Amino acid sequence: MVREQTIEKPEVEVVEQTATLAGSRFRVREHYSVGREKVREFARATQSRHGAHYSEPDARELGYDGIVAPPTFASVIGINATRALLDSVLTEYDLSQILQTDQVFELTRPILAGDRLSTEIVIDSIRQFGDNDFILVTFSLTNQHGEIVQSGSTTIVARRGVEVDPNIAAAVENIMMHARPVTVGDITATNSGPLVALPADAPAPGQPAVRSASVRSLPDFDRLAVGDQLPAETAQVTRGDLANYAGVSGDPNPIHFSERAAQLAGLPTVVAHGMLTMSLAGDYLTSWLGDPTAIEKFSVRFAGFVPVTAEAPSAVEFSGKIKSLDPHRRAATVVLAGSSEGRKLFGRAIAEVRFA
């Protein structure tokens, strides 16, 4: 007797449903109010040293009334938007099987304390490779004046249709950061979710903000040459830094603070957040430029991790090189590199910067 094989129809339907989501647009229902102390907390958590991240007088020297957020501050807003997307739209994925591979920030104008930012996100594309879906999500942040101050994208890899050991799931659940949502009114109402679906022909979120005409960069552009090396620097990362960043950023992944979770994920020990290493690289670049607002675009493809033991800090080495120069715009493209214990952290890290 031949055993009849059954087709897993729900999985087929999931694949078809996922494919139709490409191009979907959403607006985060609530705006994000950028608080002065939140900017300071994020700057401390990412070891961002420039005075404009902490002091109004230093920010005014750069031409801004409010303190200036570090270049990667939008990740705090983005992680909430991405989690809302996974919780309410991309629900077929196992949230414990999500990995970020790329991050791009395009900074039209720095984010300032006092800004009220609206977020629009688009599921730009979904590429399927076996059980892995590569999901490209683009975003734009619009301030209270209707100006787009920052845009960019993130790419995540999500595993679909993979059984998770219930013992592992239970262990992870017991050590996850608690992020209990606050609900208002009837949670079953169609308009009570964190995201608002937008039609494909919805108007664009706004016009790009007008970029400041000048920066206060330190390097003399006229003395720079293609191939010039930036001075190398080393940052130190401890378990305390990881716990602090996890809380400030809202990243709940326990592989960044739990030895048990890291082992379950096949890692040698607790590892630093990818976005933390990107933020450290951003501060390295800022320390050379002398002005965080001189960064126009910053993109990273993650390739490795920083292991952080409980006994000692981990060293992260950064270096950089000028790839190209644009005399007309007084701008440059800089290639950055990061490593820890000989492990390469970035498959690609590129910044576009301008000079006084």
Tab-separated table of N, CA and C in Angstrom, residues 98-165:
chain	number	residue	atom	x	y	z
A	98	ILE	N	15.248	35.932	13.752
A	98	ILE	CA	15.423	37.154	12.971
A	98	ILE	C	16.866	37.638	13.096
A	99	LEU	N	17.469	38.018	11.973
A	99	LEU	CA	18.844	38.508	11.955
A	99	LEU	C	18.924	39.740	11.060
A	100	GLN	N	19.520	40.806	11.565
A	100	GLN	CA	19.726	42.003	10.751
A	100	GLN	C	21.047	41.883	10.001
A	101	THR	N	21.021	42.183	8.696
A	101	THR	CA	22.238	42.054	7.894
A	101	THR	C	22.775	43.382	7.384
A	102	ASP	N	21.900	44.354	7.130
A	102	ASP	CA	22.321	45.638	6.566
A	102	ASP	C	21.574	46.772	7.240
A	103	GLN	N	22.233	47.937	7.327
A	103	GLN	CA	21.586	49.141	7.826
A	103	GLN	C	22.134	50.339	7.066
A	104	VAL	N	21.219	51.212	6.611
A	104	VAL	CA	21.602	52.429	5.894
A	104	VAL	C	20.875	53.607	6.522
A	105	PHE	N	21.612	54.684	6.814
A	105	PHE	CA	21.031	55.941	7.278
A	105	PHE	C	21.415	57.040	6.288
A	106	GLU	N	20.427	57.796	5.822
A	106	GLU	CA	20.670	58.983	5.005
A	106	GLU	C	20.183	60.175	5.804
A	107	LEU	N	21.115	61.024	6.199
A	107	LEU	CA	20.823	62.101	7.135
A	107	LEU	C	20.700	63.427	6.390
A	108	THR	N	19.462	63.824	6.125
A	108	THR	CA	19.228	65.114	5.476
A	108	THR	C	19.488	66.256	6.452
A	109	ARG	N	19.074	66.031	7.692
A	109	ARG	CA	19.292	66.991	8.763
A	109	ARG	C	19.395	66.205	10.052
A	110	PRO	N	20.249	66.601	10.990
A	110	PRO	CA	20.354	65.806	12.225
A	110	PRO	C	19.057	65.807	13.007
A	111	ILE	N	18.822	64.736	13.737
A	111	ILE	CA	17.693	64.665	14.652
A	111	ILE	C	18.051	65.468	15.901
A	112	LEU	N	17.128	66.322	16.339
A	112	LEU	CA	17.384	67.222	17.453
A	112	LEU	C	16.417	66.956	18.592
A	113	ALA	N	16.859	67.212	19.797
A	113	ALA	CA	15.952	67.163	20.941
A	113	ALA	C	14.822	68.151	20.705
A	114	GLY	N	13.585	67.701	20.928
A	114	GLY	CA	12.418	68.533	20.679
A	114	GLY	C	11.692	68.192	19.395
A	115	ASP	N	12.326	67.427	18.516
A	115	ASP	CA	11.667	67.008	17.278
A	115	ASP	C	10.482	66.098	17.581
A	116	ARG	N	9.425	66.204	16.761
A	116	ARG	CA	8.294	65.287	16.793
A	116	ARG	C	8.302	64.571	15.443
A	117	LEU	N	8.670	63.298	15.468
A	117	LEU	CA	8.934	62.578	14.228
A	117	LEU	C	7.840	61.568	13.919
A	118	SER	N	7.360	61.617	12.688
A	118	SER	CA	6.423	60.622	12.172
A	118	SER	C	7.206	59.642	11.313
A	119	THR	N	6.832	58.360	11.414
A	119	THR	CA	7.576	57.307	10.729
A	119	THR	C	6.713	56.633	9.683
A	120	GLU	N	7.246	56.530	8.471
A	120	GLU	CA	6.596	55.745	7.424
A	120	GLU	C	7.552	54.639	7.007
A	121	ILE	N	7.035	53.425	6.885
A	121	ILE	CA	7.867	52.295	6.489
A	121	ILE	C	7.240	51.590	5.300
A	122	VAL	N	8.094	51.015	4.478
A	122	VAL	CA	7.662	50.294	3.285
A	122	VAL	C	8.371	48.945	3.248
A	123	ILE	N	7.598	47.886	3.056
A	123	ILE	CA	8.225	46.581	2.782
A	123	ILE	C	8.651	46.624	1.323
A	124	ASP	N	9.893	46.982	1.090
A	124	ASP	CA	10.356	47.247	-0.269
A	124	ASP	C	10.430	45.985	-1.106
A	125	SER	N	10.953	44.916	-0.527
A	125	SER	CA	11.066	43.651	-1.268
A	125	SER	C	11.220	42.496	-0.302
A	126	ILE	N	10.829	41.315	-0.750
A	126	ILE	CA	11.025	40.071	-0.005
A	126	ILE	C	11.588	39.048	-0.975
A	127	ARG	N	12.823	38.615	-0.711
A	127	ARG	CA	13.474	37.610	-1.567
A	127	ARG	C	13.573	36.313	-0.788
A	128	GLN	N	13.113	35.252	-1.394
A	128	GLN	CA	13.031	33.961	-0.721
A	128	GLN	C	14.162	33.037	-1.185
A	129	PHE	N	14.888	32.505	-0.215
A	129	PHE	CA	15.943	31.532	-0.472
A	129	PHE	C	15.759	30.377	0.517
A	130	GLY	N	15.119	29.310	0.059
A	130	GLY	CA	14.846	28.186	0.944
A	130	GLY	C	13.943	28.618	2.081
A	131	ASP	N	14.379	28.353	3.307
A	131	ASP	CA	13.609	28.749	4.483
A	131	ASP	C	13.871	30.192	4.903
A	132	ASN	N	14.788	30.867	4.215
A	132	ASN	CA	15.160	32.222	4.595
A	132	ASN	C	14.513	33.246	3.673
A	133	ASP	N	13.926	34.266	4.255
A	133	ASP	CA	13.395	35.402	3.518
A	133	ASP	C	14.224	36.630	3.854
A	134	PHE	N	14.741	37.290	2.824
A	134	PHE	CA	15.488	38.531	2.995
A	134	PHE	C	14.503	39.682	2.772
A	135	ILE	N	14.209	40.405	3.844
A	135	ILE	CA	13.172	41.436	3.815
A	135	ILE	C	13.839	42.811	3.892
A	136	LEU	N	13.660	43.600	2.835
A	136	LEU	CA	14.196	44.956	2.803
A	136	LEU	C	13.093	45.930	3.181
A	137	VAL	N	13.302	46.661	4.276
A	137	VAL	CA	12.336	47.634	4.764
A	137	VAL	C	12.960	49.024	4.677
A	138	THR	N	12.305	49.927	3.964
A	138	THR	CA	12.776	51.307	3.893
A	138	THR	C	11.946	52.173	4.833
A	139	PHE	N	12.515	53.297	5.253
A	139	PHE	CA	11.814	54.156	6.209
A	139	PHE	C	12.104	55.619	5.909
A	140	SER	N	11.234	56.479	6.403
A	140	SER	CA	11.470	57.919	6.373
A	140	SER	C	10.931	58.519	7.663
A	141	LEU	N	11.648	59.483	8.193
A	141	LEU	CA	11.259	60.191	9.416
A	141	LEU	C	10.970	61.641	9.054
A	142	THR	N	9.741	62.083	9.334
A	142	THR	CA	9.308	63.436	9.000
A	142	THR	C	9.073	64.217	10.281
A	143	ASN	N	9.608	65.440	10.362
A	143	ASN	CA	9.477	66.211	11.586
A	143	ASN	C	8.176	67.009	11.619
A	144	GLN	N	8.013	67.818	12.649
A	144	GLN	CA	6.782	68.573	12.863
A	144	GLN	C	6.562	69.645	11.804
A	145	HIS	N	7.578	69.944	11.016
A	145	HIS	CA	7.456	70.935	9.947
A	145	HIS	C	7.178	70.290	8.593
A	146	GLY	N	6.960	68.976	8.595
A	146	GLY	CA	6.702	68.282	7.341
A	146	GLY	C	7.953	68.010	6.527
A	147	GLU	N	9.120	68.089	7.158
A	147	GLU	CA	10.391	67.860	6.469
A	147	GLU	C	10.909	66.451	6.767
A	148	ILE	N	11.390	65.771	5.745
A	148	ILE	CA	12.043	64.488	5.954
A	148	ILE	C	13.459	64.761	6.455
A	149	VAL	N	13.720	64.387	7.699
A	149	VAL	CA	15.036	64.654	8.276
A	149	VAL	C	15.968	63.465	8.117
A	150	GLN	N	15.396	62.278	7.965
A	150	GLN	CA	16.239	61.102	7.793
A	150	GLN	C	15.449	60.005	7.084
A	151	SER	N	16.158	59.239	6.278
A	151	SER	CA	15.560	58.087	5.611
A	151	SER	C	16.616	56.997	5.560
A	152	GLY	N	16.228	55.844	5.058
A	152	GLY	CA	17.204	54.763	4.978
A	152	GLY	C	16.520	53.423	4.818
A	153	SER	N	17.233	52.392	5.187
A	153	SER	CA	16.696	51.040	5.018
A	153	SER	C	17.379	50.083	5.979
A	154	THR	N	16.707	48.973	6.210
A	154	THR	CA	17.292	47.871	6.972
A	154	THR	C	16.908	46.570	6.282
A	155	THR	N	17.804	45.627	6.294
A	155	THR	CA	17.538	44.307	5.727
A	155	THR	C	17.610	43.283	6.837
A	156	ILE	N	16.553	42.487	6.959
A	156	ILE	CA	16.541	41.432	7.950
A	156	ILE	C	16.352	40.093	7.261
A	157	VAL	N	16.919	39.057	7.838
A	157	VAL	CA	16.723	37.691	7.359
A	157	VAL	C	15.818	37.003	8.361
A	158	ALA	N	14.716	36.475	7.872
A	158	ALA	CA	13.744	35.807	8.730
A	158	ALA	C	13.580	34.367	8.269
A	159	ARG	N	13.576	33.442	9.200
A	159	ARG	CA	13.407	32.019	8.874
A	159	ARG	C	11.943	31.635	8.985
A	160	ARG	N	11.465	30.935	7.998
A	160	ARG	CA	10.064	30.558	7.926
A	160	ARG	C	9.940	29.041	7.906
A	161	GLY	N	8.960	28.517	8.640
A	161	GLY	CA	8.673	27.089	8.589
A	161	GLY	C	9.691	26.234	9.308
A	162	VAL	N	10.400	26.803	10.283
A	162	VAL	CA	11.411	26.044	11.021
A	162	VAL	C	10.886	25.743	12.420
A	163	GLU	N	10.915	24.470	12.786
A	163	GLU	CA	10.462	24.087	14.115
A	163	GLU	C	11.465	24.555	15.166
A	164	VAL	N	10.944	25.124	16.233
A	164	VAL	CA	11.790	25.575	17.328
A	164	VAL	C	11.568	24.652	18.513
A	165	ASP	N	12.674	24.148	19.056
A	165	ASP	CA	12.595	23.264	20.216
A	165	ASP	C	11.812	23.969	21.322
